[in-house]
Coordinates of C-alpha atoms and ligand atoms in Angstrom, one line a residue:
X1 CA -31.7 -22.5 1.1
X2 CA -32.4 -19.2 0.7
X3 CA -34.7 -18.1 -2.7
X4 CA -32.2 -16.5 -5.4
X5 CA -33.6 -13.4 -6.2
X6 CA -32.9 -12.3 -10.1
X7 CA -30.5 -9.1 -10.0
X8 CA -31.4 -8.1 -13.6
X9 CA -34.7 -6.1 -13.0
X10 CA -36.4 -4.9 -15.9
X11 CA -37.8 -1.7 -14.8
X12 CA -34.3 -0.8 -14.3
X13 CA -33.0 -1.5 -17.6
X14 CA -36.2 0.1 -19.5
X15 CA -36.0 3.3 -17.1
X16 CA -32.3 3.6 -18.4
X17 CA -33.7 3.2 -22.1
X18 CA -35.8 5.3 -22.2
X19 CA -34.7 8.2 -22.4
X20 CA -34.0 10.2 -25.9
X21 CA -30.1 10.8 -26.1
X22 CA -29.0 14.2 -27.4
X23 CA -25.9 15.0 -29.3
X24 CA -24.6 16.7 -25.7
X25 CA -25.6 13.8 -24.0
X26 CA -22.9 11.2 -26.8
X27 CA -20.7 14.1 -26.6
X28 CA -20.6 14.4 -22.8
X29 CA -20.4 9.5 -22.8
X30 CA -18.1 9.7 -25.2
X31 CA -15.5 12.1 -23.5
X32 CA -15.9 10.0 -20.3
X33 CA -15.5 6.6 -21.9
X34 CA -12.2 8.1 -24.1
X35 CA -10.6 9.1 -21.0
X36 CA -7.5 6.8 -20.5
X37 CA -8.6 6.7 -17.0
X38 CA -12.2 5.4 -18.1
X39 CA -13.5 2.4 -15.7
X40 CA -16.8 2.2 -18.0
X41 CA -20.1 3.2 -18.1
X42 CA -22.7 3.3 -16.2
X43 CA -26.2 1.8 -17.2
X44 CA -27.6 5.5 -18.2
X45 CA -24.8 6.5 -20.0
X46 CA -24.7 2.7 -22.1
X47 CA -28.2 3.8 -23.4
X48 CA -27.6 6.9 -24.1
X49 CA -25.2 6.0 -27.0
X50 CA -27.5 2.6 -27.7
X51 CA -30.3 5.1 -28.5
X52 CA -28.6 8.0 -30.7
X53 CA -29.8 7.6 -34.0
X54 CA -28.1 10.4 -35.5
X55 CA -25.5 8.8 -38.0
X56 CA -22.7 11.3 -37.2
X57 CA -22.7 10.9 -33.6
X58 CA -22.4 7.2 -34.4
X59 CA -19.7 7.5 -36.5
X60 CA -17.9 8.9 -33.3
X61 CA -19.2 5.8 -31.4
X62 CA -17.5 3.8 -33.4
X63 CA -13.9 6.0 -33.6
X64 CA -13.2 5.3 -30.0
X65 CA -13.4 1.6 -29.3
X66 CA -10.4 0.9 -31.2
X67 CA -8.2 3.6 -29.2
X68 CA -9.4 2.3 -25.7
X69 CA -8.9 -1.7 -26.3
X70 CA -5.0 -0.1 -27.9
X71 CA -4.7 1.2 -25.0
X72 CA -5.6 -1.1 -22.4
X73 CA -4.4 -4.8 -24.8
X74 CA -2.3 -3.0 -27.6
X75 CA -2.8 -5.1 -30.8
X76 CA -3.1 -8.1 -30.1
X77 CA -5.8 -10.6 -31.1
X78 CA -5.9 -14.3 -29.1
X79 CA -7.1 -16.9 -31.1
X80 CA -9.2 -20.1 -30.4
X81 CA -10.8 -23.2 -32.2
X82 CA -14.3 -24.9 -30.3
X83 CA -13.7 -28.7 -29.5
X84 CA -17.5 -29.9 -30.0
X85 CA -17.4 -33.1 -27.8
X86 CA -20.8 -34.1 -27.7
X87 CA -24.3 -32.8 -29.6
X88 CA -26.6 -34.7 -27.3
X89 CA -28.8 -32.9 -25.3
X90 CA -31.8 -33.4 -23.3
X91 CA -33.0 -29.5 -23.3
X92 CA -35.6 -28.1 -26.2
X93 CA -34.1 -24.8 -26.6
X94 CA -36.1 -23.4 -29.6
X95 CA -33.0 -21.8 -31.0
X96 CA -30.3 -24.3 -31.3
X97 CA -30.2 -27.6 -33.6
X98 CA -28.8 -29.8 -30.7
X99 CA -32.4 -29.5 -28.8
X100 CA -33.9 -32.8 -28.0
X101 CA -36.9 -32.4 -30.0
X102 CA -34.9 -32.3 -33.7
X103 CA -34.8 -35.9 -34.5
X104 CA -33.1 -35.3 -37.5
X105 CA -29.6 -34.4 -35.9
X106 CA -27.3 -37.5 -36.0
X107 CA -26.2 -37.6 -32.4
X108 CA -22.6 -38.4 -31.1
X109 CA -20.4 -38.4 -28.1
X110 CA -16.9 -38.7 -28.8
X111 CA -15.1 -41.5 -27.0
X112 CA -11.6 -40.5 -25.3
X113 CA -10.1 -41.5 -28.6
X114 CA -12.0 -39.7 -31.2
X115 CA -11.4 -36.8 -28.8
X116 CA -7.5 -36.7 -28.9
X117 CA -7.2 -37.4 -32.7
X118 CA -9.2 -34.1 -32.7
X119 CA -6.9 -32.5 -30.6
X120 CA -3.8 -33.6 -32.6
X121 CA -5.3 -32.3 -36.2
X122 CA -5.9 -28.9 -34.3
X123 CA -2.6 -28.9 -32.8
X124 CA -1.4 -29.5 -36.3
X125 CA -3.2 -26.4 -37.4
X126 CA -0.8 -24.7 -34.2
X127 CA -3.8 -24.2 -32.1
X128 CA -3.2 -23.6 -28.1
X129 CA -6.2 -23.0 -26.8
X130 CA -9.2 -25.0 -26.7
X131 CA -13.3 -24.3 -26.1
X132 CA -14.4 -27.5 -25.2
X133 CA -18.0 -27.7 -26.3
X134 CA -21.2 -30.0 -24.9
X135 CA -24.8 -30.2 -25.6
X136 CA -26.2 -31.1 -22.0
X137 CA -26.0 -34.5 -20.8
X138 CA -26.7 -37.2 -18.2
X139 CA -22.8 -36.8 -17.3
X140 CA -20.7 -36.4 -14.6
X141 CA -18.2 -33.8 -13.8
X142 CA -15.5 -36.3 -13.5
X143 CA -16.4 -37.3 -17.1
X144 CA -14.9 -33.5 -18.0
X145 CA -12.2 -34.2 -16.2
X146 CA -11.2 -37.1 -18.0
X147 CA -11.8 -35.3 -21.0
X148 CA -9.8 -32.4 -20.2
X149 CA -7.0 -34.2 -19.0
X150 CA -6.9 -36.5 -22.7
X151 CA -6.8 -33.0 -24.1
X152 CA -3.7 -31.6 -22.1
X153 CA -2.2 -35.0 -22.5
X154 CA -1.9 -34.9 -26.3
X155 CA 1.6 -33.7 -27.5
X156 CA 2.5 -33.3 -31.4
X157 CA 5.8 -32.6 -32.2
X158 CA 7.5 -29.6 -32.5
X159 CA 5.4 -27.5 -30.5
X160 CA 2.5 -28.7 -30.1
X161 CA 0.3 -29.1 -27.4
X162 CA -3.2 -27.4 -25.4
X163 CA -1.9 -25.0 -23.2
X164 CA -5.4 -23.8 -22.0
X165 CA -8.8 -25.3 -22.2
X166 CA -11.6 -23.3 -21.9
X167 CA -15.1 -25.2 -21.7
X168 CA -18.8 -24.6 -22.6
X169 CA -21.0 -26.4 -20.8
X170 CA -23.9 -26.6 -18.9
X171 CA -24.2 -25.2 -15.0
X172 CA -23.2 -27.2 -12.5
X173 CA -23.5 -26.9 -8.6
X174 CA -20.4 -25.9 -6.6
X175 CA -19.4 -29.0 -6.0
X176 CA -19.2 -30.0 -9.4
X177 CA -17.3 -26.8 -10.3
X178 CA -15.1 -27.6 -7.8
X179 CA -14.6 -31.0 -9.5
X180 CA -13.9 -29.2 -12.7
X181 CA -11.7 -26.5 -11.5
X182 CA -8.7 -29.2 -10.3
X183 CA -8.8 -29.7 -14.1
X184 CA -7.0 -26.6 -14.7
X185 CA -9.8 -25.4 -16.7
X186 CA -9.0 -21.4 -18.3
X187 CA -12.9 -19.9 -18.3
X188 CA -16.0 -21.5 -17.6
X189 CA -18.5 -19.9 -20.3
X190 CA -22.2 -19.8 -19.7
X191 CA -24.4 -17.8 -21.8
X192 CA -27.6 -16.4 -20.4
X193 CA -29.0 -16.5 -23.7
X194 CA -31.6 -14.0 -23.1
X195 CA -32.2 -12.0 -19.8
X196 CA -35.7 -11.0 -20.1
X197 CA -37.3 -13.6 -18.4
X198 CA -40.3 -14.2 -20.4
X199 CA -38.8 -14.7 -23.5
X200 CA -36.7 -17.2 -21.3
X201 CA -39.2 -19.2 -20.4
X202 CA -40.7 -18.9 -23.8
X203 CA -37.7 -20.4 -25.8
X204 CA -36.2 -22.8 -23.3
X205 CA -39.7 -25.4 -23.5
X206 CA -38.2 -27.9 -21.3
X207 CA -35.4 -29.4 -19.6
X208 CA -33.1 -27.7 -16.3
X209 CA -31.9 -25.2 -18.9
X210 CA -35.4 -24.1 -18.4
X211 CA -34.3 -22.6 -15.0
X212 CA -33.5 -18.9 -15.8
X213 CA -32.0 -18.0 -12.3
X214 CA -30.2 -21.6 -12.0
X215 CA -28.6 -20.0 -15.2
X216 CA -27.9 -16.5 -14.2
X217 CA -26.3 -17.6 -10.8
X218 CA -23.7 -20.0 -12.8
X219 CA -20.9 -17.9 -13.0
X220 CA -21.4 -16.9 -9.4
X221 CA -20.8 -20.6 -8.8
X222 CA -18.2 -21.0 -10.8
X223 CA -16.6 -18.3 -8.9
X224 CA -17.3 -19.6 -5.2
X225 CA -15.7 -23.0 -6.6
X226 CA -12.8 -21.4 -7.4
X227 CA -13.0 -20.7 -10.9
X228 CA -11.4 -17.5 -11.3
X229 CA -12.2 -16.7 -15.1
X230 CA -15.9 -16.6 -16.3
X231 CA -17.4 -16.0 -19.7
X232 CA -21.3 -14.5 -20.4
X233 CA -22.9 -13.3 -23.1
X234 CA -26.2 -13.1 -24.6
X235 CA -27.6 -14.8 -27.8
X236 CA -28.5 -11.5 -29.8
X237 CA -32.0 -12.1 -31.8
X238 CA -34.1 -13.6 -29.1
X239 CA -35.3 -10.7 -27.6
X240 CA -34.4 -6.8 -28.2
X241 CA -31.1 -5.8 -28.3
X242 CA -30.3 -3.0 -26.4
X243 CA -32.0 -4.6 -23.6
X244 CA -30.0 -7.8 -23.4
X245 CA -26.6 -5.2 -24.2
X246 CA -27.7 -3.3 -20.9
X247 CA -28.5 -6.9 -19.2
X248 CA -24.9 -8.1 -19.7
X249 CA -23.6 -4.8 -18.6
X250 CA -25.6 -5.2 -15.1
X251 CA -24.4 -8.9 -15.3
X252 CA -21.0 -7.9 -15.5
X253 CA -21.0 -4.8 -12.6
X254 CA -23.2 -7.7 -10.4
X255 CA -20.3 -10.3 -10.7
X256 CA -17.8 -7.6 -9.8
X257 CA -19.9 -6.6 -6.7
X258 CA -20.7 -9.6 -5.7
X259 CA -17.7 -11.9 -6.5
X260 CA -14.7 -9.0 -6.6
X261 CA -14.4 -9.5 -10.3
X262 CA -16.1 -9.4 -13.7
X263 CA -15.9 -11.5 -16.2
X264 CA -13.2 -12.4 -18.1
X265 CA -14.4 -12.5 -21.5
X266 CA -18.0 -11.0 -23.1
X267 CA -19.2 -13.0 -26.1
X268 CA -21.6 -11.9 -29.2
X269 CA -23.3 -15.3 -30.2
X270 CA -25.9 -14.1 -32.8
X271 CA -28.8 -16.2 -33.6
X272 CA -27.7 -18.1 -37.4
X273 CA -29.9 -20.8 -38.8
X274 CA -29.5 -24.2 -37.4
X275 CA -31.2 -27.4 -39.0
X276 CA -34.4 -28.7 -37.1
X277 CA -34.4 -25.3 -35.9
X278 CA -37.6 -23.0 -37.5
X279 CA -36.4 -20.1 -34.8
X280 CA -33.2 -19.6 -35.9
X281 CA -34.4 -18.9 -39.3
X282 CA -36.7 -16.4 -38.3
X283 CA -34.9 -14.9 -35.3
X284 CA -38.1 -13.1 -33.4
X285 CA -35.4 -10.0 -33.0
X286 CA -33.0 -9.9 -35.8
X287 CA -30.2 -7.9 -35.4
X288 CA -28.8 -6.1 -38.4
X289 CA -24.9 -5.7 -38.9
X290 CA -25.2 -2.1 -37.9
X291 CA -26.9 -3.4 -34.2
X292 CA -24.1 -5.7 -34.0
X293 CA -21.6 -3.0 -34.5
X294 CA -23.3 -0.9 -31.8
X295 CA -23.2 -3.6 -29.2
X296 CA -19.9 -4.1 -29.7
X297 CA -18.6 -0.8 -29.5
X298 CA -20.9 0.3 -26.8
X299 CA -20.2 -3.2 -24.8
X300 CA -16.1 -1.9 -25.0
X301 CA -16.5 1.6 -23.6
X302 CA -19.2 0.3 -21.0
X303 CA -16.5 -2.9 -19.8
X304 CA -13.1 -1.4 -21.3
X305 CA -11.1 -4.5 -19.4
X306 CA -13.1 -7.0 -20.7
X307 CA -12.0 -9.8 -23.3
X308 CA -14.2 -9.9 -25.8
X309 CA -15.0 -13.2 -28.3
X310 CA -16.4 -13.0 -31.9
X311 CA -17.2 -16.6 -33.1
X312 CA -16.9 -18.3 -37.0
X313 CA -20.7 -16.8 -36.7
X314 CA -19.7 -14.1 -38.3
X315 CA -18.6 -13.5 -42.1
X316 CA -15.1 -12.4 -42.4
X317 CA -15.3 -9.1 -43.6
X318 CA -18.0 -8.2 -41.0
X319 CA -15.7 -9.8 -38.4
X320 CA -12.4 -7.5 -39.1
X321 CA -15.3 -4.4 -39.0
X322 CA -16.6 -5.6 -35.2
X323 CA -12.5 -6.3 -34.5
X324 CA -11.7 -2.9 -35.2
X325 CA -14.9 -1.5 -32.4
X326 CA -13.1 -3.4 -30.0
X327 CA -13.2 -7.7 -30.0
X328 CA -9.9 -8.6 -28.3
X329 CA -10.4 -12.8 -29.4
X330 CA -11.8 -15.0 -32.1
X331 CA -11.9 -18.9 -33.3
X332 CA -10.4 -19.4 -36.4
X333 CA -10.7 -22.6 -38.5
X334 CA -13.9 -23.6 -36.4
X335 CA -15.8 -27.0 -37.1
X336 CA -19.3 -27.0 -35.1
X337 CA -20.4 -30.7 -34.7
X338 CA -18.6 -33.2 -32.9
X339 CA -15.6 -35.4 -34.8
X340 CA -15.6 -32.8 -38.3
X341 CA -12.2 -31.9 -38.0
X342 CA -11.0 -35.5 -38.2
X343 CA -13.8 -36.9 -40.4
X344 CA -13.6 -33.9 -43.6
X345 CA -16.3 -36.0 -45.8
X346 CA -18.8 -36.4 -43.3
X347 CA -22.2 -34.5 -44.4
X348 CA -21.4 -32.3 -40.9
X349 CA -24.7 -30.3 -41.5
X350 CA -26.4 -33.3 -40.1
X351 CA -24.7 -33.0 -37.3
X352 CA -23.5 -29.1 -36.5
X353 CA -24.6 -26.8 -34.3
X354 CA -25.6 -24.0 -36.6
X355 CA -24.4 -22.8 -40.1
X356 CA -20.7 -21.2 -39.5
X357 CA -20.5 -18.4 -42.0
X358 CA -16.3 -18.1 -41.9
X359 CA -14.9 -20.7 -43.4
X360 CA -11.5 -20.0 -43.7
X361 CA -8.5 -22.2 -42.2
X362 CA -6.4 -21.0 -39.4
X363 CA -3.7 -20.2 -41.5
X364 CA -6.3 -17.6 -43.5
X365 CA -7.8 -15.9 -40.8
X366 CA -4.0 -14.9 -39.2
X367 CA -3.0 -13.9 -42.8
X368 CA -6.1 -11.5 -43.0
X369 CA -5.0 -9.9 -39.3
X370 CA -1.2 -9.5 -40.1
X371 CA -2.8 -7.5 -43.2
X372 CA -4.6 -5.1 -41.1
X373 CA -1.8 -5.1 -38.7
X374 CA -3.1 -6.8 -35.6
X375 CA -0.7 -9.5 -33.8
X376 CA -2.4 -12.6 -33.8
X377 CA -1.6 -14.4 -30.2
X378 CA -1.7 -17.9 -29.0
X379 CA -0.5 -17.0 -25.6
X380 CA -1.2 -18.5 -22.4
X381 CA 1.0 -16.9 -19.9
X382 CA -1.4 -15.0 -17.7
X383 CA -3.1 -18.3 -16.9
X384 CA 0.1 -20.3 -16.7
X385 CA 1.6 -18.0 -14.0
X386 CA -1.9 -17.5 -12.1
X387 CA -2.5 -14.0 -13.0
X388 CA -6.5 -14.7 -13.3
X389 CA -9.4 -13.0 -12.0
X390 CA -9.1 -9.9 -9.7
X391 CA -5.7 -10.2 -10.4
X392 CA -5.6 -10.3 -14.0
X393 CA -8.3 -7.7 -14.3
X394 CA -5.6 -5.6 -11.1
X395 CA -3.4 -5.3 -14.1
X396 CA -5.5 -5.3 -17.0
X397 CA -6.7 -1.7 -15.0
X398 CA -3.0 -0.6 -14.7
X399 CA -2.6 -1.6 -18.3
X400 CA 0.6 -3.5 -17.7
X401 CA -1.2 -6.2 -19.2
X402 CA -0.1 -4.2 -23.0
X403 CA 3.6 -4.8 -21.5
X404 CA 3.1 -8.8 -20.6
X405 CA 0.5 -9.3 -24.0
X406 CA 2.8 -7.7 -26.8
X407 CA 5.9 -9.2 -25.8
X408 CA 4.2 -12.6 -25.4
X409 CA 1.9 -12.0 -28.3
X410 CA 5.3 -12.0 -30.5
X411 CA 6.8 -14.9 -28.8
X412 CA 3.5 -17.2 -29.3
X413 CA 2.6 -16.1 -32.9
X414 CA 6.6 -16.8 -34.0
X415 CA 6.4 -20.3 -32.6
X416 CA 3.5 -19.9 -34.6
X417 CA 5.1 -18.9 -38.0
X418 CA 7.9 -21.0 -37.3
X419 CA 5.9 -24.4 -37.0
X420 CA 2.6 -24.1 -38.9
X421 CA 2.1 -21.3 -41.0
X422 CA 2.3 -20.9 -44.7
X423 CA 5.0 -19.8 -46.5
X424 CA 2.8 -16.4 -47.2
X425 CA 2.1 -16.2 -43.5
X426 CA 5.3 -16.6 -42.5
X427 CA 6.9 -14.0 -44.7
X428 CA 4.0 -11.5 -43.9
X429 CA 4.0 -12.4 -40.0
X430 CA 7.9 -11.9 -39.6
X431 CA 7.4 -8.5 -41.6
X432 CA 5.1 -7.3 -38.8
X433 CA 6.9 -8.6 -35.8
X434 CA 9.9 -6.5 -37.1
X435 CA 7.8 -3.9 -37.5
X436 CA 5.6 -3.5 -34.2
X437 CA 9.3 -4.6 -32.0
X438 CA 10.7 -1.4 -34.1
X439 CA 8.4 0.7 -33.2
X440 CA 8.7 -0.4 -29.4
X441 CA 12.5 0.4 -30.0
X442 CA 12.8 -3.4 -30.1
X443 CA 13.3 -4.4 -26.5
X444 CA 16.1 -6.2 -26.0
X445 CA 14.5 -8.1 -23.0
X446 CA 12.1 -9.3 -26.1
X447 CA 14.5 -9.7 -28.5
X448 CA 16.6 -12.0 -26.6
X449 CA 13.5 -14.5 -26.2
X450 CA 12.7 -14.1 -29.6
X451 CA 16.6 -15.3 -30.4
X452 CA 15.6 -18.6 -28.2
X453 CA 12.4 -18.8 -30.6
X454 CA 13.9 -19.0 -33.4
X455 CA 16.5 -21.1 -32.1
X456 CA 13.3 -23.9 -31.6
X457 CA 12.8 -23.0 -28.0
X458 CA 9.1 -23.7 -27.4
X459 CA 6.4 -22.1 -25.2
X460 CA 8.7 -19.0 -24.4
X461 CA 6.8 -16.3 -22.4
X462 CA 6.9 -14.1 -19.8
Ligands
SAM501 N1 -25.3 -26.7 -24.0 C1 -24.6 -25.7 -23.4 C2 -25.4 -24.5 -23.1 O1 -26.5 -24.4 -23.8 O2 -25.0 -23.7 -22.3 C3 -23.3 -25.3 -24.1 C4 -23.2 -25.5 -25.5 S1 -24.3 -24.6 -26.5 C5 -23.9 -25.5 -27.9 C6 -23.3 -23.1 -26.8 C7 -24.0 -21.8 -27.2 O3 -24.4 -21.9 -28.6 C8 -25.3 -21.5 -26.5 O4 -25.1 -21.0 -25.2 C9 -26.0 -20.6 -27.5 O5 -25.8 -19.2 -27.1 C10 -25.3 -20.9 -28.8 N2 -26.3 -21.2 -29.9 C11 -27.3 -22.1 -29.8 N3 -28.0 -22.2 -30.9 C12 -27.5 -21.2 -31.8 C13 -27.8 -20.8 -33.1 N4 -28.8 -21.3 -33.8 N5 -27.0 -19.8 -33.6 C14 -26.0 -19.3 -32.9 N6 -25.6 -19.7 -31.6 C15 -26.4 -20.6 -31.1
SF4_502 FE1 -28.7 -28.1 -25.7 FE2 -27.1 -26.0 -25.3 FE3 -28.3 -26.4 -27.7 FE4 -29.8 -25.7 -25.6 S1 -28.1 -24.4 -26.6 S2 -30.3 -27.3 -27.0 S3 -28.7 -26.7 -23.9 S4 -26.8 -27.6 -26.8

């Protein structure tokens, strides 16, 4: 087998970073990025608007994000909840309270069982799509599979079921992918954690997660097995941030070279404190609120078609401020540790992944976006009628993806109202749908379907 050679190369990166931007230079970014045209940024032009410091130009940063994610996804915001099916692990990453080393941590895996009455409480919540979540373990890919398949199999009554399920997991060889992908799996996510290698191999002590470019090559693998969707990210605090936002960018034009497609979906894990974790409470890069914003916006105008994932991380407020530069999905009613959505009085710090800093229920979080006007979306269409990969992204670029998300965005979230949501929610969500179809000068190829909804069709979509 030929040596993988790492495609992120430092020199590279700092080149691009160090330069001094000047208010022409934003200017002259921030026309091309606005363009409707706009297929992103190059490296260069990323750090140019990572490294202006002058507050107004920022301010203009920030103004555009919003207009380019309209334009290309309209208003709509998917939501999620993470399945955490196991917190066993036999890698020592400094960071994380999973790691082998914190013997504190109360360890379970959560039998076939304990995994479906999960699935039913979430699908009681009207949850559809799943992040299935696993420290790494001595199993099998089969062993997903099995899992997976409990998850589909789980049906509540009206509507409810899983209609995607995306997983988190440790990298696999092809084979194993391949195993996985028969499991009608959505995206494999993988995050690289940190791409500067030394930190790497600083904070990843022992265990194959030690293995940066085993890591970095995952979602190439994924991809060769067939796994059309991939998820990356880096874990902001570990190492400086406008290097590991430049890293993911390179990531990203790498997979699309190499593979014929980016990723699907970008995420922003940032470091929170985890029990049994000293790291994570004293991140060695912190990242203020006002880096995060930057990241974000500058991470939208550099991948414009790319999803892009806030977790329960985040605070609430702070999460509608990053939503508005350009995040496209978030989780919502999140439990970090296996079994704590069925088991409410368990003491589920002993056991959780890190602190989760939104609390709110499902039902909360959609209330807050129908204030501020974004369509909260459980659809699952694209997946459903195989328009993934190259040829989701093919019309994500043409932007027909706005005419497929909207009108399935209002068909998912009233299923929604109509089966789970409060009474506030409900009268709130319906205000908006008649809104937004208004202003489209209500379709009647939507309005039709949305008849069949509220006549108790389920899972209409286009
Ligand atoms: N074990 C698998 C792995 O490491 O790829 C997947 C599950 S791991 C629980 C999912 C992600 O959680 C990691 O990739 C990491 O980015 C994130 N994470 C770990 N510790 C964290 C912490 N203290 N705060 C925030 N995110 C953390
Ligand atoms: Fe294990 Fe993943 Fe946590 Fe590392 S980040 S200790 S691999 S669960």
């Amino acid at each position: 087998m030929t040596e993988l050679k790492s495609f992120i190369d430092d020199e590279e990166i700092l080149k691009a970073l160090s330069k001094k931007s000047t208010k022409e230079d934003v200017k002259y970014v921030l026309r091309k990025a606005a363009d409707p045209e706009s297929t992103g940024l190059s490296l260069e032009e990323a750090a140019i608007l990572l490294n202006n410091t002058d507050p107004e130009m920022d301010e203009e940063i920030f103004s555009i994000p919003q207009r380019v994610k309209q334009h290309i996804y309209g208003r709509r915001m998917v939501l999620f909840a993470p399945l955490y099916v196991s917190n066993t692990c036999v890698n020592n990453c400094l960071y994380c309270g999973f790691r082998t080393d914190n013997k504190s941590l109360k360890r379970k895996f959560l039998t076939i069982p304990e995994i479906q009455r999960e699935v039913e409480i979430l699908e009681r919540m009207g949850h559809k799509r799943l992040l299935l979540v696993y420290g790494e373990a001595n199993y099998q890919p089969e062993d997903l599979v099995e899992d997976i398949e409990a998850v589909y199999a789980v049906k509540t009554l009206p509507s409810g079921e899983i209609r995607r399920v995306n997983v988190n997991i440790a990298p696999m060889d092809v084979d194993g992918f391949k195993v996985l992908q028969k499991a009608h799996i959505g995206t494999f996510q993988c995050f690289q954690e940190t791409y500067h290698r030394q930190t790497y191999e600083k904070v990843h002590v022992s265990g194959p997660k030690s293995n940066y470019l085993y890591r970095l090559y995952a979602p190439h693998r994924a991809m060769e097995a067939g796994i059309e969707d991939v998820g990356i990210g880096a874990l902001y605090g570990l190492y400086d941030y406008k290097f590991e936002t430049l890293a993911v960018l390179k990531h990203a034009q790498t997979l699309e070279k190499d593979m014929g497609v980016g990723p699907h979906t970008v995420s922003f894990p940032r470091l929170e404190p985890a029990l049994g974790s000293e790291m994570s409470y004293n991140p060695p890069y912190r990242v203020s609120d006002y880096e995060m914003k930057k990241i974000v916006a500058v991470t939208r105008l550099a991948i414009p078609y790319t999803g892009m994932i806030i977790s329960t991380r985040e605070r609430p407020e702070f999460r509608m401020e990053l939503i508005k530069l350009g995040i496209s999905q978030l989780s919502g009613g999140s439990k970090v540790s296996p079994g704590t959505y069925e088991d409410k009085n368990v003491n589920h710090e002993e056991k959780q992944q890190f602190m989760v800093a939104d609390e709110r229920t499902l039902d909360e979080v959609i209330y807050d976006l129908v204030q501020h006007e974004y369509l909260p979306s459980f659809c699952t269409g694209c997946y459903r009628h195989k328009r993934v990969g190259d040829m989701f992204m093919g019309l994500a670029k043409k932007t027909f993806i706005k005419d497929l998300c909207f009108p399935n965005a209002i068909l998912t979230f009233a299923e929604y109202l109509r089966d789970y949501a409060s009474p506030q929610t409900k009268e709130a969500g319906q205000k908006l749908i008649q809104k937004l179809l208004a202003e489209q000068g209500s379709p009647k190829r939507i309005t039709d379907q949305l008849d069949r909804v509220h006549q108790g069709v389920c899972d209409v979509f286009f």
